[in-house]
Amino acid sequence: MDVKNSQYLSYENTVRFKTGNFLLHSHHLTYPDIGLNQVTGYGHRDDNNEWEVERCLGTPGYGDTVIVAGDMIQLRHKATGRYLAVLPDIAGVTEQVDN
């Protein structure tokens, strides 16, 4: 399914998230102190910007069911197989911002 040209988003769709000029991007590199994959904003399109929409554990249904308001989802990075996590701590950042 071409999500960009669809008015619906379904489980198992591959998506890219863009804000401004940056795409949500991850790769096999990890933060040294915590061992979690680095997630960044990247200005070019590549396979490391692809995320698959999945059901949260315990959510009923199967296959490519359309997502509706209120559904709980999780995002799995296609290249690494790891899930996107939101942590209360601030991740390591550099002082320099590349535009």
Short mmCIF file of C-alpha atoms in Angstrom, two decimals:
data_model
loop_
_atom_site.label_atom_id
_atom_site.label_comp_id
_atom_site.label_asym_id
_atom_site.label_seq_id
_atom_site.Cartn_x
_atom_site.Cartn_y
_atom_site.Cartn_z
CA MET A 1 0.00 0.00 0.00
CA ASP A 2 1.33 3.45 -0.88
CA VAL A 3 0.58 5.24 2.38
CA LYS A 4 1.49 8.66 0.95
CA ASN A 5 -1.41 8.43 -1.51
CA SER A 6 -3.86 6.71 0.84
CA GLN A 7 -6.24 8.29 3.29
CA TYR A 8 -5.83 5.27 5.62
CA LEU A 9 -2.93 3.81 7.56
CA SER A 10 -2.93 0.09 8.27
CA TYR A 11 -0.92 -2.21 10.48
CA GLU A 12 2.11 -3.64 8.67
CA ASN A 13 2.46 -0.48 6.51
CA THR A 14 5.97 0.88 6.08
CA VAL A 15 6.13 4.58 6.90
CA ARG A 16 8.62 7.45 7.05
CA PHE A 17 8.18 10.40 9.41
CA LYS A 18 9.35 13.82 8.31
CA THR A 19 9.49 17.11 10.16
CA GLY A 20 10.93 20.10 8.37
CA ASN A 21 13.86 18.76 6.34
CA PHE A 22 14.54 15.76 8.57
CA LEU A 23 13.34 12.15 8.50
CA LEU A 24 13.18 9.95 11.61
CA HIS A 25 16.30 7.82 11.18
CA SER A 26 17.97 4.96 13.04
CA HIS A 27 20.78 2.49 12.44
CA HIS A 28 22.80 -0.19 14.23
CA LEU A 29 24.90 2.34 16.19
CA THR A 30 24.05 2.45 19.89
CA TYR A 31 24.50 4.94 22.71
CA PRO A 32 27.55 3.71 24.66
CA ASP A 33 26.13 4.08 28.17
CA ILE A 34 22.70 2.49 27.62
CA GLY A 35 23.10 0.22 24.57
CA LEU A 36 19.96 1.49 22.82
CA ASN A 37 19.99 2.31 19.13
CA GLN A 38 20.57 5.91 18.16
CA VAL A 39 17.58 7.65 16.58
CA THR A 40 18.20 10.92 14.79
CA GLY A 41 16.85 13.30 12.19
CA TYR A 42 18.46 12.73 8.78
CA GLY A 43 18.07 14.94 5.73
CA HIS A 44 18.18 12.28 3.00
CA ARG A 45 15.90 9.41 2.10
CA ASP A 46 17.32 5.92 2.66
CA ASP A 47 16.30 2.52 4.05
CA ASN A 48 17.22 3.56 7.61
CA ASN A 49 14.23 5.94 7.60
CA GLU A 50 11.70 3.11 7.24
CA TRP A 51 9.46 2.07 10.15
CA GLU A 52 6.74 -0.57 10.22
CA VAL A 53 3.49 0.10 12.08
CA GLU A 54 2.67 -2.80 14.42
CA ARG A 55 0.08 -3.56 17.06
CA CYS A 56 1.03 -3.26 20.70
CA LEU A 57 1.12 -6.60 22.48
CA GLY A 58 -2.35 -7.62 23.56
CA THR A 59 -4.11 -5.59 20.86
CA PRO A 60 -6.69 -7.75 19.06
CA GLY A 61 -6.77 -8.16 15.29
CA TYR A 62 -4.52 -9.41 12.54
CA GLY A 63 -3.06 -8.54 9.14
CA ASP A 64 -3.29 -5.15 7.52
CA THR A 65 -6.29 -3.86 9.47
CA VAL A 66 -6.85 -0.11 9.18
CA ILE A 67 -5.74 1.88 12.24
CA VAL A 68 -8.44 3.97 13.89
CA ALA A 69 -8.33 6.79 16.44
CA GLY A 70 -7.46 5.45 19.87
CA ASP A 71 -5.50 2.40 18.62
CA MET A 72 -2.21 1.78 20.42
CA ILE A 73 0.63 1.20 17.96
CA GLN A 74 4.34 0.57 18.08
CA LEU A 75 6.96 1.38 15.47
CA ARG A 76 9.58 -1.20 14.48
CA HIS A 77 12.67 -0.03 12.62
CA LYS A 78 12.82 -2.19 9.50
CA ALA A 79 16.62 -2.35 9.18
CA THR A 80 17.39 -3.21 12.82
CA GLY A 81 14.16 -4.88 13.96
CA ARG A 82 14.24 -2.73 17.12
CA TYR A 83 11.26 -0.78 18.46
CA LEU A 84 11.14 2.97 18.89
CA ALA A 85 11.12 3.90 22.57
CA VAL A 86 10.52 7.23 24.23
CA LEU A 87 12.58 7.68 27.37
CA PRO A 88 12.25 10.34 30.07
CA ASP A 89 15.99 11.08 29.93
CA ILE A 90 17.58 13.41 27.42
CA ALA A 91 19.63 11.51 24.84
CA GLY A 92 23.19 12.50 24.09
CA VAL A 93 23.31 15.30 21.54
CA THR A 94 26.06 17.21 19.82
CA GLU A 95 26.42 20.96 20.04
CA GLN A 96 26.63 21.28 16.25
CA VAL A 97 23.50 21.10 14.10
CA ASP A 98 24.01 20.31 10.42
CA ASN A 99 21.55 21.91 8.02
#
